[in-house]
Coordinates of C-alpha atoms in Angstrom, one line a residue:
Chain A
M73 CA -140.5 -9.1 50.1
T74 CA -137.6 -11.4 50.9
T75 CA -139.6 -14.5 50.3
M76 CA -140.6 -13.1 46.9
A77 CA -137.0 -12.1 46.0
A78 CA -135.4 -15.4 46.9
P79 CA -137.0 -17.6 44.1
F80 CA -136.4 -14.9 41.6
E81 CA -132.7 -14.7 42.6
L82 CA -132.4 -18.5 42.3
K83 CA -134.0 -18.5 39.0
R84 CA -131.6 -15.9 37.7
Q85 CA -128.6 -17.8 38.8
S86 CA -129.7 -21.2 37.4
P87 CA -128.4 -21.9 34.0
V88 CA -131.8 -22.4 32.6
V89 CA -132.8 -19.0 31.3
P90 CA -136.1 -19.3 29.4
S91 CA -135.2 -20.1 25.8
G92 CA -137.1 -17.2 24.5
V93 CA -135.1 -14.7 26.6
R94 CA -131.9 -16.4 25.7
K95 CA -132.6 -16.3 22.0
M96 CA -133.6 -12.7 22.2
R97 CA -130.4 -11.9 24.1
E98 CA -128.3 -13.8 21.5
S99 CA -130.0 -12.2 18.6
Q100 CA -129.5 -8.8 20.2
K101 CA -125.9 -9.5 20.6
A102 CA -125.6 -10.7 17.0
A103 CA -127.4 -7.6 15.8
T104 CA -125.0 -5.4 17.8
R105 CA -122.0 -7.2 16.4
N106 CA -123.2 -6.9 12.8
R107 CA -123.9 -3.2 13.2
V108 CA -120.5 -2.6 14.8
I109 CA -118.8 -4.5 12.0
A110 CA -120.7 -2.6 9.3
A111 CA -120.0 0.7 10.9
A112 CA -116.3 -0.1 11.5
Q113 CA -115.9 -1.3 7.9
A114 CA -117.3 2.0 6.5
L115 CA -115.2 4.1 8.9
F116 CA -111.9 2.2 8.3
D117 CA -112.4 2.6 4.6
T118 CA -113.0 6.3 4.7
Q119 CA -110.8 7.5 7.5
G120 CA -108.3 4.7 7.9
Y121 CA -107.7 2.5 10.9
Q122 CA -105.5 4.9 12.8
G123 CA -108.0 7.7 12.2
T124 CA -111.0 5.8 13.6
T125 CA -111.8 5.5 17.3
V126 CA -114.0 3.0 19.0
R127 CA -116.2 6.0 20.0
D128 CA -116.7 6.8 16.2
I129 CA -117.6 3.2 15.5
A130 CA -120.1 3.1 18.4
Q131 CA -121.7 6.4 17.3
R132 CA -122.1 5.3 13.7
A133 CA -123.5 1.9 14.8
G134 CA -125.9 3.6 17.1
V135 CA -124.8 1.7 20.2
S136 CA -123.0 2.7 23.3
V137 CA -119.2 2.4 23.6
G138 CA -119.8 0.0 26.5
S139 CA -121.8 -2.4 24.3
V140 CA -119.0 -2.4 21.7
F141 CA -116.7 -3.6 24.4
T142 CA -119.0 -6.4 25.5
T143 CA -118.6 -7.9 22.1
F144 CA -115.0 -6.9 21.2
T145 CA -111.9 -6.4 23.4
S146 CA -110.3 -3.8 21.2
K147 CA -110.3 -1.8 18.0
G148 CA -107.7 -4.3 16.7
E149 CA -110.1 -7.1 17.3
I150 CA -112.9 -5.3 15.4
L151 CA -110.5 -4.8 12.4
S152 CA -109.5 -8.5 12.6
Q153 CA -113.2 -9.4 12.4
V154 CA -113.9 -7.0 9.5
M155 CA -111.0 -8.6 7.6
L156 CA -112.0 -12.2 8.5
D157 CA -115.6 -11.6 7.2
R158 CA -114.3 -10.2 4.0
L159 CA -111.6 -12.9 3.5
S160 CA -114.1 -15.7 4.0
A161 CA -116.0 -14.4 1.0
L162 CA -112.8 -14.5 -1.0
Y163 CA -111.9 -18.0 0.1
A164 CA -115.4 -19.3 -0.7
E165 CA -115.0 -17.9 -4.2
L166 CA -111.5 -19.4 -4.6
E167 CA -112.7 -22.8 -3.4
R168 CA -115.5 -22.6 -6.0
V169 CA -113.2 -21.5 -8.8
A170 CA -110.0 -23.5 -8.0
P171 CA -111.2 -26.9 -9.5
H172 CA -112.0 -25.2 -12.8
L173 CA -108.7 -23.4 -13.3
R174 CA -106.8 -24.5 -16.4
G175 CA -103.2 -24.5 -17.5
S176 CA -99.9 -25.4 -15.8
T177 CA -99.5 -25.4 -12.0
R178 CA -97.6 -22.2 -12.4
D179 CA -100.5 -20.6 -14.3
R180 CA -103.0 -21.8 -11.8
L181 CA -101.0 -20.4 -8.9
C182 CA -100.7 -17.1 -10.7
S183 CA -104.5 -17.0 -11.2
M184 CA -105.2 -17.7 -7.6
F185 CA -102.9 -15.0 -6.3
A186 CA -104.1 -12.5 -8.9
M187 CA -107.6 -13.0 -7.5
H188 CA -106.2 -12.1 -4.0
F189 CA -104.7 -8.8 -5.2
A190 CA -107.7 -7.9 -7.1
F191 CA -109.8 -8.5 -4.1
A192 CA -107.6 -6.6 -1.7
A193 CA -107.0 -3.7 -4.0
P194 CA -110.0 -1.5 -3.1
M195 CA -108.9 -1.7 0.5
T196 CA -105.1 -1.8 0.4
R197 CA -104.8 0.6 3.2
L198 CA -107.0 -1.4 5.4
F199 CA -105.1 -4.5 4.5
L200 CA -101.9 -2.9 5.6
A201 CA -103.5 -1.7 8.8
H202 CA -104.6 -5.3 9.4
I203 CA -101.1 -6.6 8.9
A204 CA -99.6 -3.8 11.1
A205 CA -102.2 -4.5 13.9
A206 CA -101.4 -8.2 13.9
Y207 CA -97.9 -7.3 15.2
D208 CA -99.2 -4.8 17.8
W209 CA -100.4 -5.3 21.3
T210 CA -104.0 -4.4 20.5
L211 CA -104.9 -7.9 19.3
P212 CA -106.0 -10.6 21.7
P213 CA -103.4 -13.4 22.0
D214 CA -105.5 -15.9 20.1
A215 CA -105.9 -13.7 17.0
Q216 CA -104.6 -15.2 13.8
P217 CA -101.5 -13.3 12.7
F218 CA -101.5 -12.3 9.0
G219 CA -100.0 -14.8 6.5
R220 CA -100.8 -17.9 8.5
N221 CA -104.1 -18.7 6.9
P222 CA -104.7 -22.5 6.9
R223 CA -107.5 -22.2 4.4
L224 CA -105.3 -20.5 1.8
Q225 CA -102.5 -22.9 2.5
G226 CA -104.8 -25.8 1.9
L227 CA -105.8 -24.4 -1.5
I228 CA -102.2 -24.0 -2.6
H229 CA -101.3 -27.4 -1.3
D230 CA -104.1 -29.0 -3.4
C231 CA -102.9 -27.1 -6.4
L232 CA -99.4 -28.5 -6.1
A233 CA -100.8 -32.0 -5.5
K234 CA -102.8 -31.8 -8.7
G235 CA -99.6 -30.6 -10.5
A236 CA -97.7 -33.6 -9.2
A237 CA -100.5 -35.9 -10.4
E238 CA -100.4 -34.2 -13.8
G239 CA -96.6 -34.3 -14.1
D240 CA -95.5 -30.7 -13.9
V241 CA -94.5 -30.7 -10.2
D242 CA -91.7 -32.9 -8.9
P243 CA -93.4 -35.3 -6.5
A244 CA -90.2 -35.5 -4.4
V245 CA -90.6 -31.8 -3.5
D246 CA -91.9 -31.0 0.0
F247 CA -95.2 -29.3 -0.7
H248 CA -95.2 -27.6 2.7
E249 CA -91.9 -25.9 1.9
V250 CA -93.3 -24.6 -1.4
V251 CA -96.5 -23.4 0.3
D252 CA -94.4 -21.6 2.8
L253 CA -92.4 -19.8 0.1
L254 CA -95.5 -18.8 -1.8
M255 CA -97.2 -17.5 1.3
A256 CA -94.1 -15.5 2.2
A257 CA -93.9 -14.1 -1.3
Y258 CA -97.6 -13.3 -1.3
A259 CA -97.6 -11.6 2.1
W260 CA -94.5 -9.5 1.5
T261 CA -95.6 -8.5 -2.0
Y262 CA -97.9 -6.1 -0.1
R263 CA -94.8 -4.2 0.9
H264 CA -94.9 -2.7 -2.6
A265 CA -98.3 -1.3 -1.7
A266 CA -96.9 0.0 1.6
S267 CA -93.8 1.7 0.2
D268 CA -94.6 2.5 -3.4
T269 CA -98.4 2.5 -3.3
A270 CA -98.4 0.0 -6.1
D271 CA -101.6 -0.9 -7.8
V272 CA -103.1 -4.4 -8.5
A273 CA -101.4 -4.8 -11.8
T274 CA -98.0 -4.1 -10.3
M275 CA -98.4 -6.4 -7.4
T276 CA -99.8 -9.2 -9.6
A277 CA -96.8 -8.8 -12.0
V278 CA -94.3 -9.0 -9.1
M279 CA -96.1 -12.0 -7.7
D280 CA -96.1 -13.7 -11.1
R281 CA -92.4 -13.4 -11.4
Q282 CA -91.9 -14.8 -7.9
I283 CA -94.2 -17.7 -8.7
A284 CA -92.2 -18.4 -11.9
L285 CA -89.0 -18.4 -9.9
I286 CA -90.4 -20.8 -7.3
A287 CA -91.9 -23.0 -10.1
S288 CA -88.4 -23.3 -11.6
G289 CA -87.4 -25.0 -8.4
F290 CA -90.3 -27.5 -8.2
R291 CA -90.5 -28.6 -11.9
P292 CA -89.6 -32.3 -12.4
R293 CA -85.9 -32.8 -13.1
Chain B
M1060 CA -71.6 41.6 37.4
K1061 CA -68.6 42.6 35.4
H1062 CA -67.0 39.2 35.6
I1063 CA -70.0 37.7 33.6
A1064 CA -69.1 39.5 30.5
P1065 CA -65.9 37.6 29.7
I1066 CA -67.7 34.3 30.1
E1067 CA -70.4 35.3 27.8
A1068 CA -67.8 36.5 25.4
A1069 CA -66.1 33.2 25.6
G1070 CA -69.5 31.5 25.1
E1071 CA -69.8 33.3 21.8
T1072 CA -66.6 31.9 20.3
P1073 CA -67.7 29.5 17.5
M1074 CA -65.9 26.5 18.9
K1075 CA -66.5 26.1 22.7
V1076 CA -70.2 26.5 23.6
P1077 CA -71.7 24.7 20.6
T1078 CA -69.6 21.7 21.5
R1079 CA -70.7 21.8 25.1
R1080 CA -74.3 22.3 24.0
A1081 CA -74.0 19.6 21.3
L1082 CA -72.6 17.2 24.0
A1083 CA -75.5 18.0 26.4
K1084 CA -77.9 17.5 23.5
Q1085 CA -76.3 14.2 22.6
Q1086 CA -76.6 13.0 26.2
T1087 CA -80.2 14.0 26.3
R1088 CA -81.0 12.2 23.1
A1089 CA -79.2 9.1 24.3
K1090 CA -81.2 9.2 27.5
V1091 CA -84.5 9.6 25.7
L1092 CA -83.6 6.8 23.2
A1093 CA -82.7 4.4 26.0
A1094 CA -86.0 5.1 27.8
A1095 CA -87.9 4.8 24.6
R1096 CA -86.3 1.5 23.7
A1097 CA -87.2 0.0 27.1
L1098 CA -90.8 1.3 26.9
F1099 CA -91.4 0.1 23.3
S1100 CA -90.1 -3.3 24.4
E1101 CA -92.5 -3.4 27.3
A1102 CA -95.6 -1.8 25.9
G1103 CA -95.2 -2.0 22.1
Y1104 CA -95.3 1.0 19.8
E1105 CA -98.9 1.9 20.3
G1106 CA -98.8 1.4 24.0
A1107 CA -95.8 3.8 24.7
T1108 CA -96.6 7.5 24.8
I1109 CA -94.2 10.4 24.6
R1110 CA -95.3 11.3 28.1
D1111 CA -94.3 7.8 29.5
I1112 CA -91.0 8.1 27.7
A1113 CA -90.3 11.5 29.1
T1114 CA -91.1 10.3 32.6
A1115 CA -88.9 7.3 32.3
A1116 CA -86.0 9.5 31.0
G1117 CA -86.6 11.9 33.9
M1118 CA -87.4 14.9 31.8
S1119 CA -90.3 17.0 30.5
T1120 CA -92.2 16.1 27.4
G1121 CA -91.1 19.5 26.1
A1122 CA -87.5 18.4 26.4
V1123 CA -88.3 15.2 24.4
F1124 CA -90.0 17.2 21.7
A1125 CA -87.0 19.5 21.5
N1126 CA -85.0 16.5 20.3
F1127 CA -87.4 14.5 18.4
T1128 CA -90.3 15.6 16.2
D1129 CA -92.7 12.8 17.3
K1130 CA -92.9 9.2 18.4
S1131 CA -92.4 7.8 15.0
D1132 CA -89.2 9.9 14.7
L1133 CA -88.0 8.4 18.0
F1134 CA -88.8 4.9 16.9
R1135 CA -87.2 5.2 13.5
E1136 CA -84.0 6.4 15.1
I1137 CA -83.8 3.3 17.3
M1138 CA -84.6 1.0 14.3
I1139 CA -82.0 2.6 12.1
A1140 CA -79.3 2.2 14.8
D1141 CA -80.3 -1.5 15.2
M1142 CA -80.4 -2.2 11.5
A1143 CA -76.9 -0.7 11.1
S1144 CA -75.6 -3.1 13.8
L1145 CA -77.5 -5.9 12.2
G1146 CA -75.9 -5.1 8.9
E1147 CA -72.5 -5.4 10.5
A1148 CA -73.4 -8.7 12.2
M1149 CA -74.6 -10.1 8.8
R1150 CA -71.5 -9.0 7.0
A1151 CA -69.3 -10.6 9.7
A1152 CA -71.3 -13.8 9.4
A1153 CA -70.9 -13.9 5.7
A1154 CA -67.2 -13.1 5.9
G1155 CA -66.6 -15.9 8.4
S1156 CA -67.9 -18.6 6.1
N1157 CA -66.2 -19.9 2.9
R1158 CA -68.8 -22.6 2.3
G1159 CA -71.4 -22.5 -0.5
V1160 CA -73.9 -19.8 -1.1
D1161 CA -76.6 -21.7 0.8
E1162 CA -74.6 -21.9 4.0
I1163 CA -73.5 -18.3 3.8
L1164 CA -77.0 -17.0 3.4
L1165 CA -78.2 -19.2 6.3
K1166 CA -75.4 -17.7 8.5
M1167 CA -76.7 -14.3 7.6
F1168 CA -80.3 -15.2 8.4
M1169 CA -79.2 -16.6 11.8
A1170 CA -77.1 -13.5 12.6
G1171 CA -80.4 -11.6 12.2
Y1172 CA -82.5 -14.0 14.3
A1173 CA -79.8 -14.1 17.0
F1174 CA -79.6 -10.3 17.1
Y1175 CA -83.3 -10.0 17.8
K1176 CA -83.7 -13.1 19.9
T1177 CA -83.2 -11.1 23.1
Q1178 CA -85.4 -8.3 22.0
M1179 CA -88.4 -9.9 20.3
P1180 CA -90.9 -7.3 21.6
L1181 CA -88.9 -4.6 19.8
A1182 CA -88.9 -6.7 16.6
R1183 CA -92.6 -7.1 16.9
A1184 CA -93.0 -3.3 17.3
A1185 CA -90.8 -2.9 14.3
F1186 CA -93.0 -5.0 12.1
S1187 CA -96.1 -3.2 13.4
V1188 CA -94.6 0.2 12.4
G1189 CA -93.0 -1.2 9.2
W1190 CA -96.4 -2.3 7.9
S1191 CA -98.3 0.8 8.9
P1192 CA -99.4 2.9 6.0
E1193 CA -98.3 6.1 7.8
D1194 CA -94.9 5.3 9.2
G1195 CA -94.0 2.2 7.2
P1196 CA -92.4 3.7 4.0
A1197 CA -89.8 5.8 5.8
L1198 CA -88.7 2.8 7.8
R1199 CA -88.6 0.4 4.9
N1200 CA -87.0 2.7 2.5
A1201 CA -84.2 3.8 4.9
P1202 CA -80.8 3.1 3.4
V1203 CA -79.8 0.8 6.3
A1204 CA -82.8 -1.4 5.6
Q1205 CA -81.9 -1.5 1.9
Q1206 CA -78.4 -2.5 2.8
L1207 CA -79.7 -5.8 4.3
Y1208 CA -81.2 -6.7 1.0
E1209 CA -78.1 -5.6 -0.8
L1210 CA -76.0 -7.9 1.4
M1211 CA -78.1 -10.9 0.2
A1212 CA -77.9 -9.8 -3.4
E1213 CA -74.1 -9.5 -3.1
Q1214 CA -73.9 -13.1 -1.9
L1215 CA -76.0 -14.4 -4.7
Q1216 CA -73.8 -12.5 -7.2
L1217 CA -70.7 -14.1 -5.6
G1218 CA -72.5 -17.5 -6.0
V1219 CA -72.9 -16.8 -9.7
Q1220 CA -69.3 -15.8 -10.0
R1221 CA -68.1 -19.0 -8.3
G1222 CA -70.3 -20.9 -10.7
E1223 CA -72.6 -22.3 -8.0
L1224 CA -75.6 -20.5 -9.6
G1225 CA -76.4 -20.1 -13.2
Q1226 CA -75.9 -16.8 -15.0
E1227 CA -79.7 -16.4 -15.4
A1228 CA -80.2 -16.6 -11.7
E1229 CA -82.3 -13.4 -11.5
V1230 CA -80.2 -12.1 -8.6
K1231 CA -82.3 -9.0 -7.9
L1232 CA -85.6 -10.8 -7.6
R1233 CA -84.1 -13.8 -5.8
A1234 CA -82.5 -11.4 -3.3
H1235 CA -85.8 -9.7 -2.7
M1236 CA -87.4 -13.0 -2.1
L1237 CA -84.6 -14.1 0.2
F1238 CA -85.1 -11.0 2.2
D1239 CA -88.8 -11.6 2.4
I1240 CA -88.3 -15.1 3.6
Y1241 CA -85.9 -13.9 6.2
L1242 CA -88.5 -11.5 7.5
S1243 CA -91.4 -13.9 7.2
N1244 CA -89.9 -16.2 9.8
Y1245 CA -90.0 -13.6 12.5
P1246 CA -93.7 -14.1 13.3
L1247 CA -92.8 -17.7 14.2
A1248 CA -90.3 -16.4 16.7
I1249 CA -92.5 -13.6 17.9
F1250 CA -95.9 -15.4 18.2
E1251 CA -94.9 -19.0 18.6
G1252 CA -91.6 -18.8 20.4
W1253 CA -89.6 -20.8 17.9
S1254 CA -86.0 -21.5 19.0
L1255 CA -83.0 -20.5 16.9
E1256 CA -82.5 -24.2 16.1
A1257 CA -86.0 -24.5 14.7
L1258 CA -85.7 -21.3 12.7
Q1259 CA -82.4 -22.5 11.3
A1260 CA -83.8 -25.8 10.1
R1261 CA -86.7 -24.0 8.4
A1262 CA -84.5 -21.3 6.9
R1263 CA -82.2 -24.0 5.5
D1264 CA -85.1 -25.7 3.7
Q1265 CA -86.4 -22.4 2.4
I1266 CA -83.1 -21.2 1.0
R1267 CA -82.6 -24.6 -0.7
V1268 CA -86.0 -24.5 -2.4
L1269 CA -85.6 -20.9 -3.4
L1270 CA -82.2 -21.5 -5.0
A1271 CA -83.2 -24.9 -6.6
G1272 CA -84.2 -23.3 -9.9
A1273 CA -81.0 -21.3 -10.1
R1274 CA -78.6 -24.2 -9.4
R1275 CA -76.3 -25.2 -12.2
G1276 CA -76.5 -28.7 -13.6

């Protein structure tokens, strides 16, 4: 028995797992991940983030609680992934649309942010939970805090650069500072949703006024 | 047994006993609040339970619930006390400066960052609760939170009166944006450990850009 077991043990410890087995394991893991994400998304939408437990998610996904935790460290991380998956769809759309936007820099910025609010509207509560969770202890240390999204920052930066090339943005202005201001205004416009349960139109209108005000600071003198 | 009666009678006079009770109640509340503050700083809002807080305060959970309706009530009380102190610190910072509106606002921002510098975990918990759909509105709409925004609006208004800013400066919206910017720098301190100096340099730039459109001339 021992002579039989030894080679088997060795084989298991060596990094070379037969590629078929490895692929199967990976695809199983990916399948579990996708099921968990889909289940979590549905539950967060209907019963909110606070009202959903990891056990609920596991049950709906048809997997064990243990296997949820082999893929995710916490409920906060699941939420973070749900949001990232959704947001990457939005950014892909923005990147496609951005080059075709017309009008002044101010108008183009308004359009870009209006798309954000329209996108977030059906899941405002989830969005707020996402922001709240980013400040809590439930997220892993490497999670990206809300409002520091490099992809969005890049899009805004490009928009300003185009404006400078076309003459309605003062080229002497530090674009990074303007991007910062816009990001702050954008992120905190959600407070209207948090405290006054504002709808898309209200949030977009508030953001438009803030963009106008920032634009008055970056127009050429 | 007879001697008990006069004491009970004395206890029923409207002044004496309620005061003593109120005092004891106040002490209990203070003890709970101190324990809660320490635990929220250590474990965050989600991580601290009423039971932990009761244990740390050396009392039963029942005694905690006799004084506070729930955890969010407890947390809100701490935040409101802090924001009141913060308002005073900002007011003092503004009063101690007779420079331009930019400098005064910067001083106010820095008073806030300095106030929370030593208790960043609590600031982090405050943001977490402030953004939560359940407990956020009560915290954000508290008069002491509004007062911080009003302090900034007041300084902008004074800037208009002194002629540093144009009449069409849209004070209300600008004050809201200033307050937003002020808050939006906290994540840098919370997550990336920015120093007060680094925050100051950034805030100075932000205030300058935000006021650029309102500047006269």
